[in-house]
Every structure is written in C-alpha cells, then in structure tokens.
Amino acid sequence: MRKLAVVMIALLGLVFLVGCGGDEADDRSSSPGALDASAPAPAVAPGFREGAPSKESPAPSDSSTRKEVITGSVDITADDPIAAAGTVVDRVAALNGRVDSRTEQPGTDKRVARAVLSVRVPADKTDAFITDLGDAGTVTEISTNRDDVTMQWQDLDARINALRASVDRLKALIAGANNTADLIAAEEALSSRQGELDSLTAQKRSLDDQVALSTLTITLTAEKKQAPGEPDSFWDGIVSGWNSLVDWLGDAVVFAGKAVPWLGLFALLGAVLYAAVRVVRRKPRSHTAKETAGAHSAGDDQTEQP
C-alpha cells in the first residue's frame, strides 16, 4: 500500500508540473509583448510614421513664400539735381516702376537746387536700383526697411477664401429658396458677406501692391557753394559792410517815412486825451472855489452881527 501511495503521489506531481509548464507557455504566447516572426507587422497610423516631425518641431520655413514690404530713403548730392532727377525717373520707367510724386526746386542766390522723388520699383530689383543711383550723383545716405507681412497676407487670403465659399453657398440657397422669408434672409446675409468680401479683397490688393513694389524716397540736392558777389577778402568785406550799412539806413528812412502818419495820428489822439483830462480836472476846482467863497461870505456876516 505504501508503494502504491508513493506512485500515486509521484504521478500527481508530474501532472501538476506539466500543467504549470503549459500555462506559462500559453501566457508567453498570449502576452502583448510577444512577437511572432511569421506574423505581419502592425500597420502604422498616418501621421505617425517613422521620421515624421513631432508637434514640438517648428514648421519648415520657405523663404519663397515670405511677403515683405520694402521702404527706404536715399540722399544724393549732384551738381544739377533737376537733371539728375530726370535720370532717376528714366531708370524707374525702365524697370516698369512708377513715380508717385515729384518736387523740384531750382536754385537761387539764397538757396541751393533741390529735387525730391517718391518712386515705386519692383521689390526684387530694389538693391540693384539703389546701387545704380551712384551714377546720378554722390550717394550720401541710404536707409531701407523690410517689414514681414506674411502672417497678415495669409490671414487675409484665408478669410477671403472662406467668404467666397460662404457667398457661393448663399447664392445656392437663394436659387433654391421655396418661400419669400427664406429668400429675403438669404439675400440679406449675401449682401453682408459680399460687402465684407469686397473690403478684404481691396485690402489684399493694396498689400499685394506694397509687396510687389518697394517705396523709395530719393532726395537730390546741390552742394552749397559761395554765392556770387560774396566777399572773399578784407577790402571786399569792408565794401560789403558799407553797402549793408547804407541799405540799412535806406530801410530805416523808408520805415520812418511810413511811421510819420502813424505818429501824427498818435499825437492827435494824445492831444485830445490831454484836453479831456484838463477839462475833467478843472470842474472840481471851480466847485471848490465857489464853496470857499461862500464860506468867507458866511464868516463875514457872522462877524458883523454882534
């Protein structure tokens, strides 16, 4: 019996060991981390492929899509600013640009010649245009500024596209309207959207013009030279000073001649005022004299009574 019991215990232990081994094998085969070489690789969701940029990585920048507004100013010194301004205008026309404003001031004995131009040239040719301005005279100062308006341009473009789609849908609703109330409501909405679309389109058109053509202010002036007849020696200085003194005296005599009528008027007004003051002062004195005389006469009467 003991031998039979030992054999039974041994058989039970063997069965138990075999069952545990099978369970571990099943667990390993069914675990999520287990890989089967014969099984196909799991599909990768779009947007999460290997090598795709993460959300934290910055968006790639493309310089070709940037929108810039270029403005600047150029100061030029030339012997003949008027003729130099004509040369600049010809070069602007050759680049298919335009001149928005042009101001010319010929030189005189007291001021130098001067010309101011506000020109618009293609943005991609701005640097070459400024470099070529050295042929018109001596460039003394250059100042340019590039303002990035890419975000503003993209915002306008997106809003315009959205409004265009909304306008198209409203037109379709108007075409299929079944009653007057729906038709009126759709037409009112269409009028509002169309007005906003026209405004944004005008803004984008203006921005496109600023981006396509840079704005430059060009100032051309002549060198300040000694005016003709200005003294350049000691004797000439004495002569110039004497002439200035004579001119001043002449101007003083003319001024005195202009002032004489006014002096006569002031003298007449002063005489009238003086006479009026004398009259006002005499009246109190006459009253005082009369009162004094009356007092003396009363005193004499009192003296004679005793």
Short mmCIF file of C-alpha atoms in Angstrom, two decimals:
data_model
loop_
_atom_site.label_atom_id
_atom_site.label_comp_id
_atom_site.label_asym_id
_atom_site.label_seq_id
_atom_site.Cartn_x
_atom_site.Cartn_y
_atom_site.Cartn_z
CA MET A 1 0.00 0.00 0.00
CA ARG A 2 2.82 2.37 0.80
CA LYS A 3 4.37 1.75 -2.60
CA LEU A 4 1.07 2.41 -4.29
CA ALA A 5 0.63 5.66 -2.38
CA VAL A 6 4.14 6.83 -3.35
CA VAL A 7 3.48 6.03 -7.01
CA MET A 8 0.20 7.96 -6.90
CA ILE A 9 1.86 11.00 -5.32
CA ALA A 10 4.61 10.92 -7.94
CA LEU A 11 2.07 10.75 -10.76
CA LEU A 12 0.10 13.66 -9.30
CA GLY A 13 3.29 15.75 -9.01
CA LEU A 14 4.24 15.04 -12.63
CA VAL A 15 0.77 16.03 -13.83
CA PHE A 16 0.99 19.26 -11.83
CA LEU A 17 4.39 20.16 -13.30
CA VAL A 18 3.22 19.51 -16.88
CA GLY A 19 0.13 21.72 -16.35
CA CYS A 20 2.19 24.65 -15.00
CA GLY A 21 4.59 24.47 -17.94
CA GLY A 22 1.69 24.59 -20.44
CA ASP A 23 0.14 27.57 -18.69
CA GLU A 24 3.45 29.54 -18.80
CA ALA A 25 3.82 28.77 -22.50
CA ASP A 26 0.26 29.93 -23.15
CA ASP A 27 0.89 33.12 -21.15
CA ARG A 28 4.05 33.91 -23.13
CA SER A 29 2.33 33.31 -26.44
CA SER A 30 -0.67 35.46 -25.50
CA SER A 31 1.28 38.35 -23.88
CA PRO A 32 1.21 41.78 -25.72
CA GLY A 33 4.98 42.00 -25.79
CA ALA A 34 5.43 38.68 -27.57
CA LEU A 35 6.50 38.92 -31.22
CA ASP A 36 5.83 36.35 -33.89
CA ALA A 37 8.32 36.34 -36.73
CA SER A 38 5.76 34.83 -39.10
CA ALA A 39 3.02 37.35 -38.24
CA PRO A 40 2.77 40.52 -40.34
CA ALA A 41 3.97 43.83 -38.85
CA PRO A 42 1.21 46.02 -37.41
CA ALA A 43 0.05 48.92 -39.60
CA VAL A 44 1.23 52.41 -38.63
CA ALA A 45 -1.35 55.14 -38.42
CA PRO A 46 -0.95 58.00 -40.91
CA GLY A 47 0.88 60.97 -39.46
CA PHE A 48 2.83 58.77 -37.03
CA ARG A 49 5.25 57.17 -39.43
CA GLU A 50 8.86 56.85 -38.52
CA GLY A 51 10.69 60.09 -39.17
CA ALA A 52 7.53 62.28 -39.13
CA PRO A 53 8.09 65.64 -37.43
CA SER A 54 6.75 65.92 -33.90
CA LYS A 55 4.32 68.57 -32.78
CA GLU A 56 7.07 70.41 -30.95
CA SER A 57 9.28 70.76 -34.01
CA PRO A 58 8.93 74.14 -35.82
CA ALA A 59 7.26 74.26 -39.21
CA PRO A 60 9.70 74.36 -42.10
CA SER A 61 10.26 77.90 -43.36
CA ASP A 62 10.18 78.66 -47.05
CA SER A 63 11.75 81.98 -47.98
CA SER A 64 9.95 81.94 -51.32
CA THR A 65 6.56 82.30 -49.57
CA ARG A 66 7.57 85.26 -47.39
CA LYS A 67 5.82 88.55 -48.04
CA GLU A 68 7.88 91.68 -47.34
CA VAL A 69 7.11 95.38 -47.67
CA ILE A 70 10.29 97.30 -48.53
CA THR A 71 10.59 101.02 -47.81
CA GLY A 72 13.61 103.29 -47.76
CA SER A 73 15.19 106.65 -48.46
CA VAL A 74 18.27 107.72 -50.41
CA ASP A 75 20.08 111.10 -50.21
CA ILE A 76 22.13 112.14 -53.23
CA THR A 77 24.31 115.19 -53.87
CA ALA A 78 24.50 116.25 -57.52
CA ASP A 79 25.74 119.30 -59.44
CA ASP A 80 22.35 119.62 -61.19
CA PRO A 81 19.65 117.98 -59.05
CA ILE A 82 16.91 118.71 -61.60
CA ALA A 83 18.74 116.87 -64.40
CA ALA A 84 19.69 114.06 -62.01
CA ALA A 85 16.03 113.68 -61.05
CA GLY A 86 15.18 113.22 -64.73
CA THR A 87 17.79 110.47 -64.97
CA VAL A 88 16.30 108.69 -61.95
CA VAL A 89 12.81 108.90 -63.45
CA ASP A 90 14.06 107.31 -66.68
CA ARG A 91 15.58 104.40 -64.75
CA VAL A 92 12.37 103.86 -62.82
CA ALA A 93 10.45 103.68 -66.09
CA ALA A 94 12.98 101.21 -67.49
CA LEU A 95 12.24 98.88 -64.53
CA ASN A 96 8.46 99.13 -65.13
CA GLY A 97 8.09 101.12 -61.93
CA ARG A 98 6.30 104.38 -61.34
CA VAL A 99 6.80 107.84 -59.82
CA ASP A 100 4.18 108.70 -57.20
CA SER A 101 5.38 112.26 -56.52
CA ARG A 102 8.00 114.64 -57.85
CA THR A 103 9.04 118.01 -56.38
CA GLU A 104 11.70 120.25 -57.96
CA GLN A 105 13.12 123.48 -56.55
CA PRO A 106 15.50 125.45 -58.79
CA GLY A 107 18.49 127.09 -57.14
CA THR A 108 18.71 130.82 -56.37
CA ASP A 109 21.28 133.14 -54.80
CA LYS A 110 19.94 132.29 -51.34
CA ARG A 111 19.10 128.58 -51.70
CA VAL A 112 20.50 125.53 -53.46
CA ALA A 113 18.66 123.49 -56.06
CA ARG A 114 16.73 120.51 -54.74
CA ALA A 115 14.52 117.68 -56.04
CA VAL A 116 12.51 115.07 -54.12
CA LEU A 117 11.11 111.92 -55.73
CA SER A 118 8.83 109.21 -54.33
CA VAL A 119 9.26 106.18 -56.60
CA ARG A 120 7.96 102.59 -56.71
CA VAL A 121 10.25 99.93 -58.16
CA PRO A 122 9.94 96.10 -58.29
CA ALA A 123 10.90 94.63 -54.93
CA ASP A 124 13.29 92.07 -56.41
CA LYS A 125 15.21 94.86 -58.20
CA THR A 126 15.42 97.34 -55.34
CA ASP A 127 19.02 96.64 -54.35
CA ALA A 128 20.28 96.88 -57.93
CA PHE A 129 18.33 100.10 -58.45
CA ILE A 130 19.86 101.72 -55.35
CA THR A 131 23.33 100.65 -56.44
CA ASP A 132 22.86 102.27 -59.86
CA LEU A 133 21.84 105.58 -58.25
CA GLY A 134 25.54 106.32 -57.79
CA ASP A 135 25.67 107.36 -61.46
CA ALA A 136 23.21 110.22 -60.81
CA GLY A 137 25.42 111.80 -58.14
CA THR A 138 27.16 111.13 -54.85
CA VAL A 139 25.08 108.95 -52.54
CA THR A 140 25.44 110.36 -49.02
CA GLU A 141 22.93 108.23 -47.10
CA ILE A 142 20.89 105.05 -47.66
CA SER A 143 18.19 103.74 -45.35
CA THR A 144 15.97 100.69 -46.09
CA ASN A 145 13.48 98.70 -44.05
CA ARG A 146 11.92 95.26 -44.69
CA ASP A 147 8.63 94.59 -42.90
CA ASP A 148 7.48 90.93 -42.91
CA VAL A 149 3.71 90.81 -43.59
CA THR A 150 3.45 87.07 -44.31
CA MET A 151 1.01 86.37 -41.46
CA GLN A 152 -1.18 89.32 -42.42
CA TRP A 153 -1.25 88.21 -46.06
CA GLN A 154 -2.10 84.60 -45.15
CA ASP A 155 -4.86 85.74 -42.78
CA LEU A 156 -6.44 87.89 -45.49
CA ASP A 157 -6.19 85.07 -48.02
CA ALA A 158 -7.85 82.56 -45.67
CA ARG A 159 -10.68 84.93 -44.78
CA ILE A 160 -11.28 85.76 -48.44
CA ASN A 161 -11.48 82.08 -49.39
CA ALA A 162 -13.90 81.38 -46.53
CA LEU A 163 -16.12 84.30 -47.51
CA ARG A 164 -16.12 83.23 -51.16
CA ALA A 165 -17.29 79.77 -50.15
CA SER A 166 -20.00 81.31 -47.95
CA VAL A 167 -21.14 83.58 -50.78
CA ASP A 168 -21.39 80.60 -53.13
CA ARG A 169 -23.50 78.68 -50.60
CA LEU A 170 -25.80 81.65 -50.09
CA LYS A 171 -26.26 82.01 -53.84
CA ALA A 172 -27.23 78.34 -54.00
CA LEU A 173 -29.71 78.85 -51.15
CA ILE A 174 -31.24 81.82 -52.97
CA ALA A 175 -31.60 79.78 -56.13
CA GLY A 176 -33.41 77.01 -54.23
CA ALA A 177 -35.46 79.15 -51.82
CA ASN A 178 -39.07 77.95 -51.50
CA ASN A 179 -40.63 80.92 -49.72
CA THR A 180 -40.19 84.68 -49.53
CA ALA A 181 -38.93 84.74 -45.93
CA ASP A 182 -36.04 82.38 -46.69
CA LEU A 183 -35.24 84.35 -49.85
CA ILE A 184 -35.10 87.69 -48.01
CA ALA A 185 -32.95 86.28 -45.18
CA ALA A 186 -30.53 84.70 -47.65
CA GLU A 187 -30.27 87.92 -49.67
CA GLU A 188 -29.53 89.99 -46.55
CA ALA A 189 -26.83 87.55 -45.47
CA LEU A 190 -25.41 87.56 -49.00
CA SER A 191 -25.26 91.36 -49.08
CA SER A 192 -23.38 91.46 -45.76
CA ARG A 193 -20.93 88.73 -46.77
CA GLN A 194 -20.35 90.28 -50.20
CA GLY A 195 -19.54 93.68 -48.66
CA GLU A 196 -17.05 92.12 -46.26
CA LEU A 197 -15.53 90.11 -49.11
CA ASP A 198 -15.07 93.24 -51.24
CA SER A 199 -13.39 95.07 -48.34
CA LEU A 200 -10.95 92.23 -47.65
CA THR A 201 -10.22 91.86 -51.35
CA ALA A 202 -9.33 95.57 -51.57
CA GLN A 203 -7.03 95.25 -48.53
CA LYS A 204 -5.28 92.25 -50.03
CA ARG A 205 -4.90 94.03 -53.38
CA SER A 206 -3.28 97.00 -51.63
CA LEU A 207 -0.99 94.70 -49.65
CA ASP A 208 0.00 92.85 -52.82
CA ASP A 209 0.92 96.19 -54.41
CA GLN A 210 3.10 97.11 -51.43
CA VAL A 211 4.81 93.73 -51.57
CA ALA A 212 5.36 93.79 -55.33
CA LEU A 213 6.72 97.37 -55.47
CA SER A 214 9.06 98.88 -52.91
CA THR A 215 8.65 102.54 -51.95
CA LEU A 216 11.74 104.78 -52.00
CA THR A 217 12.09 108.49 -51.25
CA ILE A 218 15.03 109.99 -53.17
CA THR A 219 16.30 113.45 -52.22
CA LEU A 220 18.73 115.16 -54.60
CA THR A 221 20.45 118.38 -53.53
CA ALA A 222 23.25 120.53 -54.91
CA GLU A 223 26.39 121.26 -52.94
CA LYS A 224 26.21 124.55 -51.07
CA LYS A 225 28.59 126.93 -52.79
CA GLN A 226 29.63 130.51 -52.17
CA ALA A 227 27.03 132.84 -53.60
CA PRO A 228 28.15 135.24 -56.39
CA GLY A 229 29.31 138.60 -55.07
CA GLU A 230 30.00 137.30 -51.55
CA PRO A 231 33.17 138.91 -50.14
CA ASP A 232 36.29 136.80 -50.14
CA SER A 233 38.86 139.41 -48.96
CA PHE A 234 39.27 142.11 -46.29
CA TRP A 235 38.60 145.02 -48.66
CA ASP A 236 35.58 143.26 -50.11
CA GLY A 237 34.35 142.73 -46.57
CA ILE A 238 34.63 146.49 -45.85
CA VAL A 239 32.77 147.32 -49.04
CA SER A 240 30.11 144.75 -48.28
CA GLY A 241 29.72 146.10 -44.74
CA TRP A 242 29.43 149.70 -46.02
CA ASN A 243 26.81 148.65 -48.54
CA SER A 244 24.93 146.81 -45.82
CA LEU A 245 25.02 149.94 -43.64
CA VAL A 246 23.73 152.10 -46.50
CA ASP A 247 20.99 149.60 -47.19
CA TRP A 248 20.05 149.56 -43.52
CA LEU A 249 19.93 153.36 -43.37
CA GLY A 250 17.81 153.41 -46.50
CA ASP A 251 15.44 150.91 -44.96
CA ALA A 252 15.37 152.99 -41.76
CA VAL A 253 14.47 156.14 -43.72
CA VAL A 254 11.71 154.27 -45.51
CA PHE A 255 10.43 152.91 -42.21
CA ALA A 256 10.46 156.43 -40.71
CA GLY A 257 8.50 157.72 -43.69
CA LYS A 258 5.91 155.00 -43.16
CA ALA A 259 5.79 155.79 -39.45
CA VAL A 260 5.15 159.57 -39.81
CA PRO A 261 1.39 159.25 -40.49
CA TRP A 262 1.03 156.96 -37.54
CA LEU A 263 2.99 159.37 -35.33
CA GLY A 264 0.67 162.22 -36.38
CA LEU A 265 -2.34 160.10 -35.54
CA PHE A 266 -0.91 159.20 -32.14
CA ALA A 267 -0.09 162.88 -31.47
CA LEU A 268 -3.65 163.94 -32.30
CA LEU A 269 -5.10 161.24 -30.05
CA GLY A 270 -2.74 162.31 -27.28
CA ALA A 271 -3.82 165.98 -27.59
CA VAL A 272 -7.48 165.04 -27.42
CA LEU A 273 -6.88 162.86 -24.39
CA TYR A 274 -4.84 165.60 -22.69
CA ALA A 275 -7.60 168.17 -23.28
CA ALA A 276 -10.21 165.84 -21.89
CA VAL A 277 -8.16 165.28 -18.75
CA ARG A 278 -7.72 169.04 -18.27
CA VAL A 279 -11.44 169.61 -18.55
CA VAL A 280 -12.19 166.88 -16.02
CA ARG A 281 -9.67 168.34 -13.57
CA ARG A 282 -10.97 171.94 -13.86
CA LYS A 283 -14.54 171.10 -12.82
CA PRO A 284 -13.72 170.03 -9.22
CA ARG A 285 -11.53 173.10 -8.76
CA SER A 286 -14.33 175.50 -9.78
CA HIS A 287 -16.71 173.87 -7.28
CA THR A 288 -14.09 174.18 -4.53
CA ALA A 289 -13.55 177.87 -5.29
CA LYS A 290 -17.28 178.56 -5.07
CA GLU A 291 -17.58 176.74 -1.75
CA THR A 292 -14.61 178.68 -0.35
CA ALA A 293 -16.14 181.99 -1.42
CA GLY A 294 -19.44 181.04 0.25
CA ALA A 295 -17.67 180.16 3.46
CA HIS A 296 -15.88 183.51 3.55
CA SER A 297 -19.12 185.42 3.00
CA ALA A 298 -20.83 183.49 5.82
CA GLY A 299 -17.99 184.27 8.14
CA ASP A 300 -18.18 187.99 7.39
CA ASP A 301 -21.92 188.01 8.14
CA GLN A 302 -21.37 186.36 11.47
CA THR A 303 -18.73 188.93 12.33
CA GLU A 304 -20.99 191.89 11.56
CA GLN A 305 -23.95 190.62 13.67
CA PRO A 306 -22.52 191.35 17.16
#
